[in-house]
Amino acid sequence: MKLRKPINCILTAIFSIVISLGIFLMPIFASSDTQVLTVGVPVDRCPMFYIDKDSGEIVGIGVDLMKSAAKEAGMKISFEEISEQNLKEALDNTDYDLVMPFGSAIESASGKPSVVSDNLIQTPFTLVNTGKHVVSDISMLKIGMLRSLGAGAETVKELYPNMMIIMYDSMPECVGALRKGEVDALLHNSYVWSYVLQKPSYKDLVVQPSAMFSMDFRAGTIDTPKGRELVERLNKGIALVPDTKRQAIVLDYTTRKLYKYDFSDMLYAYRYSIVIGTLLFAALMTALVLRQKTYFEEQKERMRLMEDIDPLTGVLSHNGFRKKVEELLANNPDTPYTISYSNIKDFKFINDSFGWKAGDELLKFWTERSLEVLTEKEAIGRYDGDHFVVLRCIGGNEQIIQDEKYVLTPVRNYFKDRGKDYLVRLCTGMYVLMPTDYQDINVDKMLDYARIAEKKVRATKRDGFEFYNPKQWDKGKRTSDIISKLPSAIESGEIQVWYQPQVNYKTGKIIGAEALCRWFSQNDGFISPGEFIPVLEEAGLIYDLDCHVWDTVCKDLKRWNEQGRNLCVSVNLSRLDIVKDPNVADHFNTLVEFYDLSPRQLRIEITESAYVENADTIIKTTTKLREAGFEVEMDDFGSGYSSLNMLKEVVLDRIKLDLRFITGSGDQKMGRTILSYMVQMIHAIGTSLIAEGVETLEQADFLGSLGVEEMQGYYFYKPMPVDKFEELGGDTTI
């Protein structure tokens, strides 16, 4: 299968493209240093967003995080209280350049899509109820939320589709509904709860740490080119804000005494004491100070536990694990350690099949068993979900046998030992700490190494463990760079559509072309399709690239039609494209209608291997394309897959013959014989034929002697930019 990369090719000459691009970008970057961006935020969420009574300014955790990211991005921002009921409505207000906070991208109140920034911080969300019952299954509860949290409610609804959410205008209404039994619990940011629950009249409300989960904290705006540009620039700043800075901001606000008692609070909290009279005033004031101090310490401890301890399993959280590892490595510089990253394969299947409770019990069992074998010089933490991290002293065979007997085997047999025919599979990546790791302790970097190794285990579709390989890290970083740069590469024109002419061997005239992708990175130079195509396939982004190629080719065909040059171009359609969009035939119909093209001008190439790997789906798509008037080609025919059976299952318009029979190793005479009979067979079934990969005159003459007229390859033309292809001329009859 030939896989290609799309490009947002501007249809004018290259000089015009550069001029146009400069004109488009100039006002954006020219004004970015002076323009002050307005960020709309709610101000009823202390300590996340609130109005400081002394300065009258909007302050809070979210404000400081956003300012830090904006500073790193070289942006100037100001904050404004949103006047709308919720963030969905605020998105439609053009007075705001950005709105926050969002857990994920949502539609605005008017139905416009939004684009959101990278995550500023992972914010914990917790349920609060009256403490009359313990929350068991969060997904089945009736939950109360503030109306201003409408955007967050949509994200929660995606996480828990069966949850019923009722919106209220204010916190007093939420609490009233909870006490009346209209809802089972209330949901809000845990940092906000730490402030709200200081209200004396809410002392009967109880935080349910077992029902805690995390949501992203992002800024967003309407999805437009300007909005995407703004978010992309902000993301660069977010990436530069260190975790230590984010933690310091949270700690600064959560350790302050932000809540101020009002008159009603005082009356409620001390209504009985007031009756006693002034004789006990001094004692009362002393008790008040002591009580406030105790409550403050309790709040600090509660916040510390929420940050450092996983509420489900009781082991360290990601943050707590990082702190513990830093402490252990600093205190034990001569102890050899490994750090591991593990997860349960198909954990979603376990939750779906046996229930969330069974999944939670499995996680708790895993940690209980692990704690039995770990020493004080070792640590275990729950990274997130079913992912666990362990710092372990390097031991000998005895330790391996002990871990296998007391931890791994019991976890694998967890369900079997409980009468269910299911074997738990664990994937683990391990990194052996190097001397430099003790000198410059970077726990996140070590975990990244372990995760690379764990990913390698998962990629093999098996369980077990794998040690980190430095080459994997380099490959993983390169893969990440390619994936992250794809949208900007398309937008900036780094990715170009090139054309390789197809010729008639007898006449020497150009009869069409095949569309190919080339990536010329400003920073990395030429990136081979053999490198970036497989990366995009694995990341599920190849469809985005192919869609762009198809669109660019149709634009070029329309321009050539207007110039009186009727050409045919072959474009690649991969198996992954069809998996991504089963109605891809309709997508092609829309393209030719929009650009006023004949379907026969767009030849759809599908690789031979695709027909073998996903035959039924590919055949259905091929049939729909041909019924719509498109010509469908089988690419790479004869490349090694057994696809002869496909020729009787599906009708094709053209077969692209692979020349490896006469270009590879082995008996060349035998290869020529096989190729001769393949050509005879294709002619006999009445299908047209083109040979690709023709590199020498000898090959061209041999194919011509077999009756092959249409050819493609380096002997005739190499792939070339669109302007060079246009200089060649040539046409074909449609």
XYZ file of C-alpha atoms in Angstrom:
734
model
C 0.000 0.000 0.000
C 1.380 3.435 -0.923
C 0.604 5.884 1.826
C 0.842 9.591 1.126
C 0.636 12.859 3.065
C -1.840 15.689 2.399
C -1.140 19.349 2.046
C -3.139 22.480 2.145
C -1.613 23.517 -1.166
C -2.584 27.046 -2.147
C -3.578 26.957 -5.748
C -1.727 30.067 -6.896
C 1.973 30.224 -7.761
C 4.524 29.712 -4.966
C 5.482 33.396 -4.883
C 1.817 34.371 -4.406
C 1.487 31.791 -1.645
C 4.378 33.279 0.301
C 2.993 36.815 -0.148
C -0.528 35.745 0.892
C 0.725 33.794 3.879
C 2.819 36.757 5.011
C -0.156 39.122 4.655
C -2.344 36.730 6.640
C 0.102 36.179 9.462
C 1.556 39.702 9.668
C -1.336 41.308 11.587
C -1.495 38.395 13.976
C 2.134 38.481 15.027
C 2.550 42.225 14.610
C -0.194 42.914 17.109
C 0.441 40.046 19.475
C 2.976 42.010 21.523
C 0.641 44.936 22.171
C -2.871 43.506 22.129
C -4.302 42.602 25.504
C -6.411 39.445 25.273
C -9.586 39.321 27.338
C -10.264 36.088 29.224
C -13.851 35.613 30.444
C -14.189 33.637 33.691
C -16.836 32.968 36.357
C -16.014 34.582 39.712
C -18.072 32.392 42.045
C -15.465 29.634 42.418
C -13.057 30.595 45.172
C -10.160 29.733 45.233
C -10.188 28.980 41.459
C -11.694 32.353 40.405
C -12.968 35.109 42.686
C -12.855 38.863 43.177
C -10.369 40.030 45.784
C -12.233 42.342 48.171
C -9.206 44.553 48.765
C -8.026 45.119 45.192
C -11.303 44.471 43.378
C -9.376 42.338 40.856
C -10.187 38.820 39.702
C -7.699 36.425 41.324
C -7.349 32.714 42.064
C -5.567 29.510 41.079
C -6.898 29.663 37.518
C -5.836 33.293 37.115
C -2.255 32.658 38.264
C -1.947 29.522 36.118
C -3.204 31.381 33.047
C -0.940 34.366 33.715
C 2.071 32.055 34.010
C 1.255 30.346 30.702
C 0.544 33.674 28.970
C 3.840 35.106 30.207
C 5.738 32.124 28.830
C 3.902 32.558 25.500
C 4.662 36.302 25.356
C 0.986 37.250 25.627
C -0.759 39.975 27.622
C -4.108 39.109 29.169
C -6.783 40.607 31.359
C -9.653 38.867 33.118
C -13.314 39.833 32.963
C -16.283 38.419 34.825
C -18.636 36.644 32.424
C -22.141 38.076 32.388
C -23.685 34.944 30.852
C -25.325 32.136 32.827
C -22.733 29.576 31.768
C -19.598 29.046 29.702
C -21.525 27.739 26.658
C -23.225 31.116 26.308
C -19.981 32.944 27.057
C -18.307 31.244 24.096
C -20.642 33.147 21.747
C -19.680 36.529 23.256
C -17.080 38.072 20.943
C -15.964 40.424 23.742
C -13.928 37.528 25.160
C -10.878 36.244 23.310
C -10.817 33.173 25.554
C -13.192 31.618 28.080
C -12.319 29.244 30.910
C -12.374 26.787 32.514
C -13.279 23.807 30.301
C -12.719 20.101 30.873
C -12.867 19.459 27.133
C -14.045 21.028 23.875
C -17.832 21.626 23.699
C -20.320 23.341 21.455
C -21.337 26.886 22.257
C -24.945 27.776 23.073
C -25.481 28.597 19.387
C -24.023 25.242 18.299
C -20.578 26.406 17.215
C -17.653 24.003 17.851
C -14.922 25.144 20.179
C -11.184 24.568 20.430
C -9.489 24.248 23.812
C -5.951 24.647 25.041
C -3.704 22.019 26.564
C -4.363 21.162 30.191
C -3.180 23.783 32.692
C -3.656 21.493 35.687
C -5.477 18.322 36.645
C -8.284 19.441 38.972
C -9.882 16.991 41.389
C -13.688 16.827 41.475
C -15.399 15.391 44.531
C -18.912 14.500 45.591
C -20.387 15.996 48.753
C -23.477 14.699 50.565
C -25.025 14.839 54.019
C -23.097 11.777 55.166
C -26.253 9.691 55.646
C -24.999 7.094 53.204
C -21.727 6.147 51.521
C -21.460 6.677 47.779
C -21.071 3.301 46.078
C -21.745 3.544 42.353
C -21.223 7.158 41.252
C -22.482 6.481 37.733
C -26.056 5.789 38.922
C -26.484 8.835 41.183
C -28.652 11.922 40.826
C -26.159 14.792 41.057
C -26.654 18.519 41.694
C -24.360 21.074 40.026
C -24.215 24.855 39.606
C -25.701 26.117 36.357
C -22.490 28.011 35.656
C -20.753 24.606 35.516
C -22.755 23.610 32.446
C -19.659 23.004 30.336
C -18.131 20.789 33.034
C -21.434 18.940 33.344
C -21.157 17.901 29.698
C -17.696 16.446 30.330
C -18.970 14.602 33.433
C -21.887 13.258 31.399
C -19.426 11.821 28.888
C -17.586 10.062 31.731
C -20.793 8.772 33.389
C -23.594 8.503 30.787
C -26.079 7.025 33.290
C -25.632 9.816 35.811
C -28.561 12.264 36.174
C -27.417 15.886 36.565
C -29.711 18.682 37.807
C -28.533 22.288 37.515
C -29.135 25.045 40.120
C -28.470 28.772 40.053
C -26.582 29.057 43.358
C -24.811 27.029 46.007
C -27.587 27.609 48.606
C -30.087 26.142 46.114
C -27.783 23.149 45.582
C -27.472 22.519 49.330
C -31.223 22.967 49.822
C -31.950 20.388 47.114
C -29.491 17.956 48.737
C -31.094 18.316 52.168
C -34.582 17.842 50.666
C -33.448 14.636 48.963
C -33.944 15.991 45.437
C -30.381 14.885 44.630
C -28.077 12.246 46.106
C -24.958 14.405 46.159
C -23.397 17.625 44.895
C -20.422 17.774 42.524
C -17.805 20.505 42.329
C -14.067 21.156 42.159
C -12.398 19.863 45.355
C -10.520 23.139 45.794
C -13.834 25.011 45.737
C -15.278 22.572 48.268
C -12.363 23.277 50.590
C -13.570 26.905 50.591
C -17.356 26.401 50.520
C -17.449 23.820 53.315
C -15.908 26.301 55.728
C -19.373 27.861 55.955
C -20.678 26.858 59.398
C -24.199 26.072 58.198
C -22.696 23.464 55.864
C -20.942 21.512 58.595
C -23.315 18.579 58.039
C -21.969 18.144 54.507
C -19.320 15.476 54.035
C -16.748 15.038 51.272
C -16.778 11.586 49.703
C -13.103 10.965 48.776
C -13.934 7.535 47.372
C -15.914 9.231 44.597
C -13.125 11.608 43.593
C -11.984 11.889 39.985
C -9.972 14.402 37.992
C -10.900 16.742 35.147
C -8.788 18.910 32.879
C -8.576 22.681 33.355
C -8.375 24.390 29.957
C -9.096 27.673 28.192
C -11.174 27.706 25.024
C -12.703 29.742 22.242
C -14.788 29.257 19.102
C -13.055 26.978 16.575
C -11.901 29.424 13.919
C -8.483 29.909 12.259
C -7.902 32.846 14.607
C -9.043 30.799 17.599
C -6.795 27.881 16.716
C -3.860 30.249 16.228
C -4.513 31.789 19.644
C -4.813 28.408 21.377
C -1.721 27.061 19.630
C 0.316 29.993 20.854
C -1.070 29.642 24.375
C -0.188 25.921 24.330
C 3.464 26.804 23.825
C 3.335 28.841 27.013
C 1.493 26.101 28.912
C 4.182 23.596 27.957
C 6.838 25.856 29.471
C 5.173 26.233 32.883
C 6.970 23.755 35.200
C 4.967 21.412 37.441
C 6.656 22.952 40.484
C 5.170 26.323 39.545
C 1.683 24.839 39.142
C 1.931 23.067 42.501
C 3.176 26.236 44.189
C 0.170 28.200 42.873
C -2.288 25.589 44.165
C -0.527 25.363 47.519
C -0.480 29.151 47.882
C -4.255 29.493 47.588
C -5.274 26.304 49.368
C -3.208 27.067 52.463
C -4.641 30.569 52.886
C -7.624 31.361 55.065
C -9.731 32.745 52.234
C -13.175 32.174 53.682
C -14.501 35.144 55.666
C -17.426 34.685 58.038
C -20.373 36.994 57.342
C -22.939 38.074 59.904
C -25.265 35.158 59.224
C -22.346 32.747 59.639
C -21.540 34.207 62.998
C -25.142 33.980 64.148
C -25.415 30.365 63.021
C -22.091 29.185 64.407
C -22.436 30.854 67.782
C -26.208 31.241 68.237
C -26.204 29.415 71.574
C -23.095 31.120 72.872
C -24.513 34.587 72.196
C -27.407 33.876 74.557
C -25.005 33.164 77.431
C -23.940 36.783 77.525
C -20.959 38.951 77.833
C -19.643 37.138 80.960
C -18.304 34.347 78.754
C -17.087 36.666 76.004
C -13.382 36.249 76.720
C -13.665 32.457 76.930
C -15.751 32.421 73.795
C -13.149 34.379 71.825
C -10.417 32.024 72.990
C -12.475 29.020 71.917
C -13.118 30.645 68.567
C -9.419 31.157 67.866
C -8.603 27.578 68.856
C -11.439 26.192 66.784
C -10.428 28.179 63.725
C -6.837 27.062 64.084
C -7.853 23.414 64.384
C -10.208 23.680 61.440
C -7.490 25.316 59.377
C -5.062 22.501 60.193
C -7.710 19.936 59.308
C -8.262 21.653 55.973
C -4.524 21.610 55.273
C -4.331 17.923 56.134
C -7.370 17.135 54.012
C -5.858 18.923 51.021
C -2.531 17.172 51.543
C -4.242 13.794 51.597
C -6.233 14.630 48.484
C -3.011 15.503 46.670
C -0.690 12.768 47.938
C -2.932 9.765 48.680
C -5.076 7.819 46.227
C -8.556 7.704 47.811
C -9.504 4.306 46.313
C -6.474 2.166 47.155
C -4.841 4.165 49.928
C -1.428 4.090 48.243
C 0.391 7.183 47.023
C -1.070 9.313 44.272
C 1.011 10.365 41.274
C 2.055 13.511 43.126
C 2.727 11.650 46.379
C 4.743 8.974 44.579
C 6.943 11.608 42.979
C 7.692 13.175 46.370
C 8.390 9.804 47.990
C 10.755 8.682 45.220
C 12.687 11.944 45.422
C 13.048 11.424 49.174
C 14.130 7.760 48.866
C 16.705 8.418 46.149
C 18.165 11.335 48.070
C 18.453 9.232 51.266
C 19.683 6.047 49.528
C 22.124 7.145 46.810
C 23.989 3.822 46.875
C 20.902 1.577 46.578
C 20.285 0.205 43.060
C 16.644 0.775 42.045
C 14.242 0.021 39.222
C 11.107 2.012 38.523
C 8.181 0.289 36.818
C 4.968 1.392 35.092
C 2.207 -1.240 34.911
C -1.350 -1.477 33.680
C -4.055 -4.090 33.260
C -4.788 -5.044 29.651
C -8.440 -4.608 28.683
C -9.381 -3.064 32.040
C -12.401 -1.427 30.383
C -13.601 -4.915 29.428
C -13.310 -5.953 33.086
C -15.398 -2.976 34.210
C -17.979 -3.565 31.486
C -18.198 -7.317 32.105
C -17.924 -7.599 35.894
C -18.892 -4.091 37.008
C -17.014 -1.044 38.312
C -17.016 -2.414 41.828
C -15.231 -5.597 40.715
C -12.656 -3.478 38.876
C -12.076 -1.335 41.980
C -11.718 -4.423 44.157
C -9.102 -5.799 41.743
C -7.087 -2.573 42.002
C -7.245 -2.651 45.808
C -6.225 -6.324 45.821
C -3.235 -5.503 43.622
C -2.023 -2.775 45.982
C -2.621 -4.877 49.100
C -0.493 -7.694 47.684
C 2.226 -5.294 46.569
C 2.439 -3.632 49.976
C 3.073 -7.045 51.565
C 6.382 -7.429 49.719
C 7.585 -3.805 49.638
C 9.972 -2.445 52.262
C 10.309 1.031 53.781
C 12.943 1.837 51.168
C 10.431 1.184 48.352
C 7.210 2.851 47.183
C 4.050 2.188 45.169
C 1.643 4.701 43.694
C -1.489 4.771 41.569
C -0.628 6.871 38.541
C -4.225 6.985 37.268
C -6.970 4.523 36.360
C -5.500 1.010 36.321
C -1.910 2.278 36.000
C 0.474 1.694 38.920
C 4.081 2.773 39.459
C 6.580 1.078 41.761
C 10.068 1.982 42.967
C 11.779 -1.311 43.835
C 15.241 -2.182 45.113
C 17.039 -4.461 42.678
C 17.119 -7.970 44.159
C 18.115 -11.399 42.955
C 16.166 -14.477 41.875
C 14.649 -14.784 45.344
C 12.933 -11.416 44.971
C 11.638 -12.316 41.495
C 10.219 -15.588 42.816
C 8.648 -13.784 45.776
C 6.991 -11.146 43.555
C 5.699 -13.810 41.188
C 4.271 -15.931 44.014
C 2.748 -13.277 46.275
C 1.784 -10.526 43.810
C 1.717 -11.335 40.107
C 0.187 -14.818 40.164
C -2.607 -13.914 42.654
C -3.460 -10.803 40.620
C -3.567 -12.772 37.354
C -5.827 -15.392 38.966
C -7.999 -12.841 40.815
C -11.185 -13.653 38.906
C -10.390 -17.353 38.431
C -10.068 -17.718 42.204
C -13.553 -16.188 42.472
C -15.196 -18.587 40.041
C -14.949 -16.484 36.864
C -13.154 -17.799 33.797
C -10.980 -14.756 33.153
C -7.221 -14.312 33.441
C -5.983 -10.821 34.299
C -3.109 -9.750 32.048
C -0.512 -7.244 33.255
C 1.791 -5.156 31.067
C 4.864 -3.698 32.773
C 7.656 -1.459 31.581
C 10.802 -1.251 33.723
C 13.611 1.272 33.849
C 16.878 0.620 35.701
C 18.080 3.826 37.349
C 21.438 5.121 36.158
C 24.028 6.973 38.315
C 22.945 10.279 36.733
C 19.393 9.697 37.997
C 20.605 9.979 41.598
C 22.491 13.191 40.862
C 19.664 14.892 38.951
C 16.438 13.331 40.246
C 13.695 13.618 37.627
C 10.945 11.144 38.504
C 8.694 12.061 35.581
C 11.514 11.377 33.143
C 12.144 7.944 34.698
C 8.430 7.155 34.463
C 8.450 8.223 30.817
C 11.194 5.691 30.150
C 9.198 2.967 31.912
C 6.056 3.909 29.973
C 7.930 3.571 26.673
C 8.877 0.010 27.650
C 5.297 -0.747 28.784
C 3.955 0.531 25.480
C 6.257 -1.902 23.670
C 4.692 -4.806 25.614
C 1.176 -3.663 24.717
C 2.134 -3.246 21.059
C 3.027 -6.957 20.878
C -0.529 -7.842 21.999
C 0.803 -9.873 24.914
C 1.388 -9.356 28.609
C 4.548 -9.540 30.711
C 7.339 -7.017 31.154
C 9.948 -5.241 29.061
C 12.973 -3.147 29.997
C 13.458 0.334 28.616
C 15.643 0.709 25.538
C 17.163 4.162 24.865
C 16.423 3.731 21.157
C 12.734 3.417 22.024
C 12.863 6.768 23.781
C 14.409 8.467 20.749
C 11.841 6.830 18.481
C 9.004 7.783 20.808
C 10.164 11.402 20.909
C 10.443 11.495 17.111
C 6.958 10.004 16.809
C 5.567 12.600 19.195
C 7.203 15.411 17.197
C 5.703 14.184 13.925
C 2.213 13.835 15.401
C 2.248 17.223 17.104
C 3.584 19.054 14.034
C 1.166 17.554 11.492
C -1.578 20.264 11.677
C 0.895 23.156 11.455
C 2.820 21.396 8.656
C -0.357 21.151 6.588
C -1.356 24.719 7.403
C 2.066 26.232 6.639
C 2.653 24.329 3.402
C 5.520 22.167 4.681
C 3.586 19.133 3.438
C 3.199 19.266 -0.331
C 1.328 17.166 -2.884
C 3.666 16.011 -5.653
C 2.690 14.216 -8.861
C 4.402 11.303 -10.621
C 3.348 11.226 -14.293
C 1.885 8.082 -15.853
C 2.701 7.583 -19.544
C 1.641 5.633 -22.614
C 4.687 3.557 -23.541
C 3.891 3.554 -27.266
C 3.190 7.257 -27.689
C 5.298 8.607 -24.820
C 2.440 10.954 -23.852
C 1.421 11.670 -20.285
C -1.973 10.097 -19.591
C -2.341 10.927 -15.901
C -0.488 11.012 -12.599
C -0.370 9.613 -9.096
C -0.617 12.020 -6.138
C 2.152 11.596 -3.533
C 3.143 13.402 -0.315
C 6.400 15.139 0.547
C 7.257 16.829 3.868
C 9.921 19.550 3.926
C 10.205 20.645 7.572
C 11.643 24.066 8.314
C 13.458 22.680 11.374
C 14.088 19.012 10.505
C 14.594 19.166 6.749
C 13.139 16.445 4.520
C 11.076 13.844 6.394
C 10.696 10.620 4.455
C 7.175 9.275 3.780
C 8.553 5.943 4.951
C 8.950 7.552 8.381
C 5.938 9.814 8.849
C 3.267 7.672 7.109
C 3.599 4.677 9.530
C 3.646 7.076 12.504
C 0.389 8.711 11.394
C -1.168 5.316 10.727
C -0.380 4.146 14.249
C -1.646 7.419 15.734
C -4.932 7.240 13.778
C -4.162 10.479 11.859
C -3.604 9.093 8.345
C -7.232 9.889 7.445
C -6.640 13.582 8.200
C -3.648 13.572 5.865
C -5.413 11.676 3.073
C -8.469 13.963 3.231
C -6.170 16.915 2.679
C -4.474 15.235 -0.279
C -7.826 14.411 -1.889
C -9.019 17.988 -1.476
C -5.775 19.417 -2.910
C -5.905 17.093 -5.942
C -9.517 18.106 -6.655
C -8.550 21.794 -6.518
C -5.743 21.141 -9.031
C -8.055 19.146 -11.329
C -10.602 21.969 -11.292
C -7.905 24.481 -12.268
C -6.639 22.246 -15.066
C -10.188 21.766 -16.357
C -10.608 25.543 -16.527
C -7.364 25.673 -18.556
C -8.761 23.086 -20.992
C -6.498 20.250 -19.794
C -8.528 17.173 -18.828
C -6.351 14.959 -16.620
C -6.831 11.907 -14.414
C -5.094 11.593 -11.042
C -4.788 8.478 -8.892
C -5.134 8.975 -5.137
C -4.571 6.460 -2.366
C -7.388 5.137 -0.176
C -6.106 2.997 2.705
C -7.834 0.392 4.798
C -7.478 2.728 7.789
C -9.332 5.482 5.906
C -12.295 3.159 5.411
C -12.188 2.061 9.053
C -12.196 5.736 10.104
C -15.010 6.679 7.709
C -17.108 3.718 6.468
C -19.012 6.216 4.256
C -15.838 7.471 2.553
C -17.479 6.919 -0.872
C -19.933 9.702 0.020
C -16.957 11.910 0.894
C -15.562 11.476 -2.621
C -18.996 12.210 -4.118
C -19.119 15.466 -2.167
C -15.643 16.454 -3.392
C -16.330 15.987 -7.108
C -19.683 17.750 -6.820
C -18.131 20.702 -4.987
C -15.286 21.103 -7.504
C -17.491 20.271 -10.531
C -15.373 17.300 -11.626
C -16.150 14.082 -13.467
C -15.789 11.109 -11.067
C -13.608 9.422 -13.716
C -10.961 12.096 -13.200
C -10.307 10.778 -9.693
C -8.924 7.239 -9.703
C -9.085 5.556 -6.309
C -6.140 3.257 -5.499
C -6.684 0.581 -2.838
C -3.749 -1.689 -1.962
C -3.872 -5.403 -2.599
C -3.256 -6.152 1.091
C -6.371 -4.194 2.122
C -8.603 -6.627 0.200
C -7.057 -9.510 2.120
C -7.119 -7.911 5.602
C -10.642 -6.473 5.550
C -12.247 -7.983 2.475
C -15.980 -7.479 3.123
C -15.734 -3.792 4.081
C -13.324 -2.988 1.231
C -15.516 -4.753 -1.335
C -18.592 -2.791 -0.206
C -16.681 0.488 -0.474
C -15.294 -0.461 -3.899
C -18.795 -1.251 -5.145
C -20.179 2.096 -3.929
C -17.302 4.004 -5.548
C -17.778 2.298 -8.919
C -21.543 2.824 -8.804
C -20.821 6.555 -8.331
C -18.660 6.577 -11.468
C -15.160 6.444 -9.940
C -12.500 4.170 -11.362
C -11.067 1.859 -8.691
C -7.542 0.457 -8.962
C -5.897 -2.394 -7.047
C -2.461 -1.084 -6.066
C 0.671 -3.232 -5.532
C -0.830 -6.283 -7.258
C 1.599 -9.191 -6.966
C 3.413 -7.732 -3.953
C 3.171 -10.975 -2.005
C -0.389 -11.356 -0.761
C -2.707 -14.020 -2.058
C -5.342 -11.850 -3.696
C -6.205 -13.818 -6.826
C -9.420 -14.858 -5.137
C -10.370 -11.177 -4.816
C -10.429 -10.790 -8.593
C -13.572 -12.922 -8.753
C -15.128 -11.315 -5.678
C -14.901 -7.676 -6.731
C -14.973 -5.856 -10.061
C -12.025 -3.462 -10.599
C -11.312 -0.933 -13.336
C -7.542 -1.136 -13.329
C -4.757 -3.161 -11.735
C -1.405 -1.644 -10.809
C 1.225 -4.303 -11.375
C 4.158 -4.509 -8.950
C 7.487 -5.257 -10.645
C 9.238 -6.962 -7.734
C 9.120 -10.252 -9.675
C 11.829 -8.917 -11.984
C 13.566 -6.393 -9.679
C 14.128 -8.395 -6.499
C 16.468 -11.285 -5.720
C 15.937 -14.801 -7.006
C 15.624 -16.341 -10.470
C 14.984 -13.403 -12.817
C 14.011 -15.681 -15.680
C 11.375 -17.331 -13.492
C 10.218 -13.873 -12.402
C 9.722 -12.784 -16.012
C 7.721 -15.924 -16.709
C 5.447 -15.326 -13.720
C 4.988 -11.692 -14.735
C 4.113 -12.695 -18.312
C 1.337 -15.007 -17.163
C 0.018 -12.417 -14.721
C -0.307 -9.911 -17.582
C -2.059 -12.507 -19.756
C -4.481 -13.294 -16.899
C -5.304 -9.618 -16.314
C -5.896 -9.047 -20.028
C -8.045 -12.201 -20.166
C -10.423 -10.983 -17.444
C -10.844 -7.675 -19.270
C -9.259 -5.378 -16.697
C -6.964 -2.538 -17.754
C -3.392 -2.559 -16.483
C -0.615 -0.157 -15.527
C 2.880 -1.167 -14.420
C 4.528 0.849 -11.650
C 8.156 1.009 -10.551
C 9.587 0.941 -14.097
C 13.201 2.036 -13.688
C 15.061 0.913 -16.827
C 14.590 0.840 -20.609
C 14.986 -2.941 -20.498
C 12.030 -3.248 -18.117
C 9.899 -0.891 -20.228
C 10.671 -2.803 -23.443
C 9.906 -6.138 -21.781
C 6.550 -4.874 -20.466
C 5.777 -3.398 -23.884
C 6.420 -6.779 -25.478
C 3.798 -8.257 -23.151
C 1.215 -5.725 -24.317
C 1.481 -3.400 -21.318
C 0.981 0.153 -22.575
C 0.533 2.277 -19.420
C 3.583 2.650 -17.172
C 4.878 4.684 -14.242
C 8.357 4.901 -12.751
C 11.708 6.640 -12.510
C 12.651 5.648 -16.053
C 9.993 8.052 -17.304
C 9.561 10.636 -14.534
C 10.272 11.000 -10.854
C 7.641 12.552 -8.529
C 7.671 16.343 -8.915
C 6.021 19.487 -7.477
C 2.771 20.621 -9.059
C 4.364 23.529 -10.970
C 6.940 21.212 -12.588
C 4.182 18.754 -13.502
C 2.132 21.516 -15.105
C 5.114 22.485 -17.278
C 5.112 18.982 -18.819
C 1.624 19.383 -20.326
C -0.227 16.290 -21.517
C -3.847 15.236 -21.338
C -6.053 12.168 -21.407
C -9.538 11.526 -22.752
C -12.164 11.094 -20.045
